[in-house]
Amino acid sequence: MSRALVWFRRDLRLDDHPALQAALKAGHAPVPVYIHAPEEEAPWAPGAASHAWLERSLRSLREALRAIGSDLIIRQGPSTETLLALAKECEAEAVYWHRLYEPASIARDSATKAALKAAGLQAESHNGALLAEPWTVKTGNGDSYRVFTPFWKNARQALDGNTTHGAPTSLPTVPNVHSLDIDALGLRPHAREGGWELGFWRHWQPGEAGAAELLEAFIDGALHGYKEQRNFPDRTGTSKLSPHLHFGEISPRRIVAALQSARVPAKSQPDLDHYYSELGWREFSHHLLFHFPHTSNDNMNPRFAEFRWADVDEARLAAWQRGRTGVPIVDAGMRELYATGWMHNRVRMVVASFLTKNLRYHWIHGARWFWDTLVDASLPNNTQGWQWTAGTGADAAPYFRIFSPVAQAEKFDPKGAYIQRWVPELAKVPGAALGEPWAHGDLLQRTAPGYPRRPIVDLKASRAEALAAYSGPKSLPHD
Ligand SMILES: Cc1cc2nc3c(=O)[nH]c(=O)nc-3n(C[C@H](O)[C@H](O)[C@H](O)COP(=O)(O)OP(=O)(O)OC[C@H]3O[C@@H](n4cnc5c(N)ncnc54)[C@H](O)[C@@H]3O)c2cc1C
């Protein structure tokens, strides 16, 4: 039987794995391979939280492969040379993988494909990560989209022809070639504060089984009411599938198939549609980064090239990073992030608005911190999320997006349950005062002596300054 390498990257699953299925269909014995080469993704090589997740996800994949007779061969990069060497050692005649859409990965994969072909190997890439790949969704003029609503109107047609493949139940054994131990990859960021990431695992189960459990729980629970409940950070109102989607432990097609076959009552139909549209935002982010690859570092809207961002004060930046700004909803979000590797979407928008509008720091400073600490750090989604909130992104009207952290807390955390969960020193402050505790005389002094008395920046004055700066001629939105 001929052999083919199946190169696993951010598709760490066996279910609905088109590259693996294609290798099997072509009659090859698949040899699953993971090659660790983070530097090839520079300048956005995976951050510490991503590596911590990856370590566990690789273990889970290797176990799943071993359970069906195969194994995961682990090597360290460079990818092209490693694949060439491994193909020789295994006497493989083909290499299969799933496409990635970030600029550095595209450049690497193109070079790898050319080198494999030049060496006489068959090299085949497939779509394993998206409902609709970026070049398949075009405007009437054949252009790429810049605005979500028309993009999704078009792209959502992919929901109709959705197909999936189950996981193989057995695979041939792999040849006896050298494979690294996962520990040798040094993925655990234990140096940071004596095991900073260890607390994550109370909240997450990396790997395919963890993803499947969350999907099932979502379909039985939070899906019903999602449209409304997704905005409230103290509730289980969303699927929490983002890290699993990022690492490809579940495919978006599997999610759609499960939703399509679930019996969703008519009253939950708007919730279902809304959930599809959030998957649509993920598709849109990939579309934008693919067509505008410079945007991971530069503003999408060129008018912001000379925008007057404030100089970064390291102490203030650190206060934001570690949840010591004196604005309870911001601090709660930043502490949730540091404790769990994840933050609720509503609060991501609030903390990002605080950094880019109230402190008026360039969004890249926030994007970098998120990149290092999020377990779902994804270059397309993170770039799009930061540029959207900063108002430098694809669509217009940045003025309306100066979130008031006070109003947001009052509306979406009215009893302060989320704030008090993540900022325990505010436990004695009455819920209704948690939006703006500094405005209640000596309340903070009496009830929360360890918490900053005032925000690190005056919210009203900084909002006015941001509005003035954003309405200046250098930043007028274009369409
Ligand atoms: C400043 C900022 C940075 C962000 N950085 C990231 C990031 O690095 N990685 C990431 O996956 N998401 C990012 N998001 C988007 C969003 O916050 C998360 O996808 C969401 O909170 C994940 O939780 P969930 O899986 O429960 O989402 P659900 O509400 O259950 O949504 C289902 C899935 O849809 C996708 N999705 C939902 N909202 C968005 C969105 N606004 N943009 C793109 N995809 C979306 C995600 O894959 C998510 O898992 C960012 C948002 C902001 C405002």
XYZ file of C-alpha atoms and ligand atoms in Angstrom:
532
model
C 0.000 0.000 0.000
C 1.379 3.433 -0.897
C 1.862 5.943 1.908
C 0.928 9.606 2.241
C 1.875 12.089 4.939
C -1.095 13.928 6.418
C 0.314 17.182 7.762
C -1.736 18.287 10.803
C -1.592 21.979 11.668
C -4.681 23.763 12.966
C -6.952 20.820 12.236
C -6.257 18.719 15.317
C -9.164 16.299 14.902
C -10.144 13.100 13.121
C -13.791 13.938 12.478
C -14.634 15.770 9.243
C -11.023 15.920 8.095
C -11.067 16.282 4.286
C -7.274 15.925 3.915
C -7.243 12.611 5.765
C -10.300 11.445 3.836
C -8.663 12.387 0.524
C -5.513 10.426 1.381
C -7.619 7.383 2.256
C -9.770 7.750 -0.845
C -6.656 7.812 -3.025
C -5.704 4.450 -1.520
C -2.810 5.677 0.628
C -1.923 4.569 4.130
C -1.948 7.926 5.970
C 1.027 8.849 8.150
C -0.158 11.645 10.506
C 2.527 14.257 11.132
C 2.791 17.394 13.254
C 5.758 19.701 12.636
C 6.474 22.374 15.224
C 7.727 25.504 13.467
C 6.189 28.543 15.204
C 8.823 30.928 13.837
C 7.401 30.335 10.356
C 4.290 32.238 11.461
C 6.246 35.363 12.446
C 5.510 38.174 13.165
C 2.448 36.468 14.678
C 4.029 33.275 15.976
C 1.570 31.696 18.456
C 1.535 33.242 21.926
C 1.931 31.619 25.338
C -1.741 30.705 25.860
C -1.941 29.182 22.362
C 1.092 27.043 23.058
C -0.368 25.874 26.349
C -3.551 24.809 24.545
C -1.614 23.220 21.690
C 0.289 20.989 24.065
C -2.916 19.441 25.373
C -4.560 19.304 21.989
C -1.614 17.392 20.523
C -1.815 14.869 23.356
C -5.503 14.396 22.702
C -4.971 13.908 18.948
C -2.117 11.466 19.475
C -4.254 9.411 21.850
C -7.153 9.363 19.400
C -4.838 8.204 16.594
C -3.283 5.507 18.773
C -6.742 4.263 19.718
C -7.459 3.441 16.071
C -4.099 1.828 15.278
C -2.150 4.850 14.011
C 0.049 7.456 15.731
C 1.179 11.068 15.450
C 4.752 11.567 14.254
C 6.094 14.748 15.852
C 9.024 16.698 14.518
C 10.418 20.192 14.771
C 10.740 22.483 11.687
C 11.629 23.846 9.210
C 8.467 22.460 7.676
C 9.499 21.970 4.054
C 12.772 20.184 4.764
C 11.144 18.115 7.497
C 8.350 16.976 5.182
C 10.841 16.110 2.443
C 12.980 14.095 4.858
C 10.006 12.378 6.423
C 8.494 11.472 3.055
C 11.774 9.779 2.192
C 12.015 7.925 5.503
C 8.408 6.727 5.258
C 8.578 6.113 1.514
C 5.541 8.327 1.142
C 4.573 9.534 -2.306
C 2.122 12.275 -1.334
C 1.479 14.950 1.294
C -2.032 16.162 2.224
C -3.007 19.119 4.382
C -5.626 21.787 5.059
C -5.156 25.339 3.918
C -4.423 28.239 6.293
C -5.233 31.841 5.403
C -2.748 34.052 7.280
C -0.110 35.778 5.131
C 2.930 34.014 6.654
C 1.297 30.591 6.424
C 0.250 31.149 2.828
C 3.809 32.100 1.851
C 5.259 29.079 3.663
C 2.691 26.662 2.241
C 3.185 27.876 -1.335
C 6.939 27.372 -1.031
C 6.410 23.966 0.578
C 4.047 22.837 -2.168
C 6.518 23.878 -4.861
C 9.403 22.081 -3.131
C 7.411 18.883 -2.646
C 6.327 18.865 -6.272
C 9.882 19.549 -7.425
C 10.934 16.464 -5.444
C 8.384 14.385 -7.344
C 5.843 14.173 -4.538
C 2.153 14.742 -4.896
C 1.109 17.739 -2.755
C -2.562 18.344 -2.139
C -4.272 20.966 0.031
C -7.938 21.027 1.074
C -10.410 23.265 2.867
C -10.836 22.045 6.433
C -11.426 25.312 8.301
C -14.064 27.416 6.573
C -17.577 27.194 5.197
C -16.535 29.290 2.190
C -12.922 30.066 1.314
C -12.067 33.750 0.779
C -11.718 33.624 -3.004
C -15.062 31.884 -3.510
C -17.154 34.785 -2.173
C -17.214 37.739 -4.569
C -19.281 40.871 -5.153
C -21.192 41.280 -8.430
C -18.077 43.005 -9.826
C -15.848 40.109 -8.866
C -14.289 42.032 -5.949
C -13.772 41.013 -2.351
C -16.173 42.293 0.324
C -15.414 44.970 2.937
C -18.776 45.062 4.676
C -20.190 42.168 6.668
C -23.906 42.223 5.780
C -23.574 41.781 1.998
C -20.669 39.377 2.551
C -22.759 37.098 4.749
C -25.817 37.337 2.502
C -23.652 35.800 -0.186
C -21.444 33.479 1.903
C -24.277 31.961 3.894
C -25.324 30.035 0.807
C -22.550 27.627 1.838
C -24.862 26.500 4.668
C -27.133 24.854 2.092
C -24.626 22.479 0.517
C -22.962 21.594 3.832
C -21.376 18.119 3.867
C -19.246 16.334 6.481
C -17.302 13.076 6.891
C -17.149 11.018 10.063
C -13.839 10.023 11.680
C -12.172 6.807 10.458
C -12.654 3.881 12.850
C -9.263 2.335 12.092
C -6.055 3.386 10.365
C -2.933 1.465 9.297
C 0.078 1.520 11.619
C 2.692 4.160 10.940
C 6.270 3.274 9.937
C 8.815 3.065 12.722
C 10.468 6.466 12.330
C 11.777 8.895 14.914
C 9.123 10.991 16.655
C 9.654 13.646 19.333
C 7.935 13.528 22.670
C 5.402 16.357 23.088
C 7.323 17.561 26.164
C 10.367 18.164 23.971
C 8.504 20.969 22.181
C 8.628 23.136 25.330
C 5.070 24.375 24.924
C 4.227 25.008 28.575
C 4.682 28.646 29.606
C 5.280 27.567 33.214
C 7.978 30.159 33.744
C 5.323 32.878 33.931
C 4.202 33.459 37.494
C 4.779 29.850 38.445
C 2.249 28.169 36.192
C -0.002 31.042 35.155
C -1.876 28.910 32.630
C -2.598 26.001 34.966
C -5.835 27.661 36.096
C -7.149 27.530 32.510
C -7.855 23.843 32.673
C -10.639 24.252 35.196
C -12.504 25.930 32.352
C -11.396 24.031 29.251
C -10.830 20.585 27.849
C -8.622 20.965 24.758
C -9.190 18.370 22.047
C -11.989 16.903 19.989
C -13.955 15.425 22.880
C -14.061 18.776 24.700
C -15.328 20.472 21.530
C -18.037 17.859 20.942
C -19.241 18.193 24.537
C -19.515 21.962 24.280
C -21.421 21.717 21.006
C -23.892 19.274 22.453
C -24.381 21.386 25.573
C -24.888 24.481 23.417
C -27.525 22.842 21.234
C -29.418 21.625 24.302
C -29.021 24.855 26.235
C -27.613 28.276 25.344
C -28.715 28.140 21.697
C -32.269 28.792 22.901
C -32.161 32.495 23.696
C -28.685 33.001 22.194
C -29.556 36.215 20.353
C -30.305 38.004 23.616
C -28.293 36.062 26.182
C -25.020 36.205 24.226
C -24.593 39.775 25.458
C -24.520 39.002 29.178
C -21.060 38.069 30.411
C -22.138 36.439 33.679
C -24.241 33.807 31.887
C -23.432 30.772 29.781
C -24.977 32.474 26.788
C -22.544 31.444 24.029
C -20.984 28.225 22.738
C -17.379 28.864 23.903
C -16.220 26.939 20.856
C -13.711 29.609 19.734
C -10.469 27.893 20.841
C -11.705 24.562 19.511
C -12.518 26.188 16.167
C -9.147 27.910 16.104
C -7.233 24.681 16.609
C -9.540 22.827 14.259
C -10.670 20.400 16.935
C -14.091 20.812 15.389
C -14.910 21.988 11.884
C -17.458 24.732 11.217
C -19.132 22.277 8.866
C -19.604 19.811 11.718
C -21.172 22.572 13.822
C -23.532 23.503 11.004
C -24.425 19.853 10.350
C -25.214 19.324 14.042
C -27.375 22.446 14.116
C -29.139 21.465 10.911
C -30.016 18.046 12.242
C -31.078 19.296 15.686
C -34.785 19.801 16.208
C -34.799 23.531 16.803
C -38.231 24.896 17.740
C -39.615 27.808 15.699
C -39.131 30.207 18.607
C -35.373 29.483 18.603
C -35.024 30.057 14.860
C -33.833 33.696 15.281
C -31.236 32.402 17.765
C -30.036 29.834 15.260
C -29.792 32.447 12.509
C -27.866 34.716 14.833
C -25.450 31.936 15.707
C -24.875 31.221 12.016
C -24.117 34.902 11.518
C -21.462 34.767 14.272
C -19.849 31.882 12.430
C -20.229 34.245 9.473
C -18.109 36.869 11.269
C -15.391 34.264 11.547
C -15.658 33.643 7.810
C -15.641 37.404 7.164
C -12.489 37.890 9.259
C -10.713 35.265 7.182
C -12.003 36.900 4.001
C -10.668 40.298 5.081
C -7.244 39.091 6.179
C -6.816 37.014 3.035
C -7.675 39.920 0.726
C -6.026 42.637 2.844
C -3.028 40.826 4.361
C -1.360 44.027 5.603
C -4.184 44.573 8.120
C -2.739 42.334 10.818
C -0.333 45.200 11.529
C -1.662 48.228 9.665
C -4.996 49.995 9.633
C -7.481 48.734 7.101
C -8.689 52.295 6.632
C -5.690 54.179 5.160
C -6.940 57.494 6.540
C -5.745 56.395 9.945
C -2.128 56.198 8.803
C -1.385 59.502 10.502
C -3.934 59.363 13.290
C -2.770 60.904 16.573
C -2.556 57.906 18.895
C -1.363 58.723 22.400
C 2.144 57.763 23.522
C 2.006 54.589 25.538
C 2.537 54.967 29.272
C 3.847 51.554 30.319
C 2.293 51.744 33.795
C -1.148 52.452 32.351
C -0.763 49.725 29.752
C 0.188 47.277 32.512
C -2.829 48.424 34.565
C -5.062 47.600 31.596
C -3.374 44.251 30.975
C -3.747 43.047 34.533
C -7.119 44.567 35.397
C -6.116 47.512 37.621
C -7.610 50.429 35.672
C -10.168 51.343 38.330
C -13.025 50.730 35.846
C -14.722 47.598 37.186
C -16.080 46.119 33.935
C -12.715 46.618 32.208
C -10.825 45.088 35.125
C -13.226 42.141 35.313
C -12.714 41.390 31.621
C -8.939 41.641 31.760
C -8.810 39.417 34.815
C -11.152 36.869 33.243
C -8.743 36.779 30.311
C -5.673 36.266 32.462
C -7.348 33.626 34.627
C -9.067 31.586 31.906
C -7.450 32.464 28.550
C -10.815 33.723 27.254
C -13.021 36.785 27.588
C -16.671 37.288 26.789
C -17.233 39.038 23.437
C -19.207 41.968 24.899
C -16.396 42.651 27.371
C -13.722 42.267 24.662
C -15.395 45.191 22.905
C -15.525 47.219 26.118
C -11.872 46.672 27.063
C -10.740 47.275 23.476
C -12.722 50.498 23.301
C -11.216 51.620 26.618
C -7.684 51.033 25.313
C -8.170 52.591 21.884
C -10.649 55.369 22.681
C -10.190 56.356 26.338
C -6.450 55.745 26.525
C -6.181 56.310 22.746
C -3.403 53.711 22.385
C -2.869 52.128 18.998
C -4.935 48.934 18.780
C -1.806 46.898 18.068
C -0.873 47.105 21.783
C -4.129 45.460 22.744
C -3.994 42.970 19.876
C -0.538 41.832 21.040
C -1.661 41.263 24.620
C -4.724 39.344 23.466
C -2.484 37.367 21.135
C -0.305 36.229 23.999
C -3.045 35.475 26.525
C -6.110 34.235 24.585
C -6.511 30.511 24.055
C -8.591 31.337 20.968
C -6.048 33.867 19.590
C -6.730 33.817 15.865
C -5.055 36.319 13.575
C -8.110 36.981 11.370
C -10.572 37.298 14.281
C -8.250 39.245 16.542
C -7.277 41.681 13.796
C -10.872 42.230 12.775
C -12.069 42.557 16.404
C -9.455 45.172 17.242
C -9.808 47.176 14.044
C -13.602 47.125 14.300
C -13.513 48.421 17.866
C -10.782 50.969 17.159
C -12.824 52.203 14.204
C -9.917 51.716 11.796
C -11.436 48.656 10.163
C -13.445 47.682 7.151
C -16.685 49.573 7.654
C -17.408 53.195 8.472
C -18.893 55.162 11.422
C -16.241 54.843 14.132
C -17.778 57.631 16.239
C -20.619 55.475 17.466
C -18.283 52.905 18.839
C -16.957 54.690 21.868
C -18.388 52.279 24.378
C -19.152 53.808 27.729
C -17.864 51.201 30.184
C -20.282 52.589 32.776
C -23.357 52.203 30.554
C -22.169 48.805 29.320
C -21.770 47.506 32.864
C -25.172 48.875 33.891
C -26.878 47.303 30.898
C -25.120 43.951 30.597
C -24.051 43.266 34.171
C -26.815 45.090 36.074
C -26.333 43.219 39.338
C -22.560 43.236 39.067
C -22.335 39.428 39.194
C -19.676 39.287 36.475
C -17.653 42.122 37.980
C -17.736 40.652 41.464
C -16.747 37.235 40.181
C -13.523 38.519 38.630
C -12.788 41.491 40.911
C -13.413 40.010 44.349
C -12.206 43.119 46.181
C -15.459 44.753 44.980
C -17.639 42.126 46.673
C -19.024 44.582 49.211
C -19.879 47.313 46.712
C -23.643 47.263 45.959
C -24.280 45.834 42.456
C -26.026 48.964 41.215
C -22.947 51.083 42.031
C -20.446 48.838 40.253
C -20.660 50.644 36.910
C -19.194 53.814 38.367
C -18.225 53.227 42.021
C -15.971 56.298 42.200
C -19.034 58.519 41.761
C -20.518 57.471 45.131
C -18.613 59.581 47.641
C -16.371 57.506 49.903
C -18.048 54.203 48.962
C -14.879 52.653 47.544
C -12.804 53.774 50.489
C -15.258 52.147 52.893
C -16.049 48.929 51.030
C -13.097 48.166 48.769
C -9.950 49.745 50.211
C -7.658 47.661 47.978
C -9.246 48.859 44.712
C -8.138 52.025 42.834
C -10.174 55.060 43.996
C -10.429 56.565 40.544
C -10.025 55.293 36.961
C -6.549 55.718 35.452
C -8.099 58.068 32.906
C -11.055 60.452 33.189
C -13.798 58.751 31.176
C -15.728 61.853 30.157
C -12.741 63.977 29.213
C -11.032 61.173 27.313
C -14.237 60.397 25.452
C -14.493 64.026 24.336
C -10.840 64.018 23.275
C -11.315 60.786 21.338
C -14.357 62.190 19.544
C -12.376 65.270 18.584
C -9.422 63.207 17.383
C -11.585 60.764 15.474
C -13.507 63.501 13.734
C -10.332 65.193 12.571
C -9.565 65.279 8.851
C -6.938 62.545 9.123
C -9.445 59.973 10.290
C -12.680 60.574 8.417
C -14.019 57.190 7.456
C -14.111 56.188 3.834
C -16.391 53.548 2.358
C -11.073 43.047 20.368
C -11.569 41.671 19.978
C -10.655 40.635 19.774
C -11.108 39.366 19.417
N -10.185 38.363 19.213
C -10.601 37.126 18.849
C -9.681 36.077 18.622
O -8.453 36.247 18.706
N -10.165 34.839 18.314
C -11.513 34.600 18.184
O -11.912 33.467 17.886
N -12.406 35.596 18.351
C -12.003 36.838 18.682
N -12.932 37.830 18.885
C -14.343 37.560 18.562
C -15.226 37.020 19.706
O -15.062 37.786 20.866
C -14.971 35.543 20.024
O -14.960 34.775 18.848
C -16.079 35.010 20.938
O -16.111 35.727 22.143
C -15.827 33.540 21.220
O -16.752 33.037 22.140
P -17.764 31.906 21.731
O -17.053 30.788 21.057
O -18.557 31.573 22.932
O -18.665 32.648 20.664
P -20.122 32.321 20.103
O -20.978 33.497 20.366
O -20.606 31.020 20.571
O -19.864 32.292 18.525
C -19.550 31.105 17.795
C -18.284 31.278 17.031
O -18.405 32.322 16.067
C -17.152 33.004 15.933
N -17.334 34.403 16.323
C -18.199 34.893 17.232
N -18.098 36.233 17.301
C -17.151 36.595 16.415
C -16.587 37.840 16.013
N -17.012 39.014 16.525
N -15.605 37.844 15.076
C -15.180 36.676 14.525
N -15.677 35.465 14.865
C -16.646 35.424 15.793
C -16.168 32.326 16.865
O -15.427 31.379 16.139
C -17.089 31.657 17.876
O -16.519 30.526 18.492
C -12.496 39.124 19.246
C -13.404 40.170 19.472
C -12.949 41.422 19.837
C -13.941 42.525 20.063
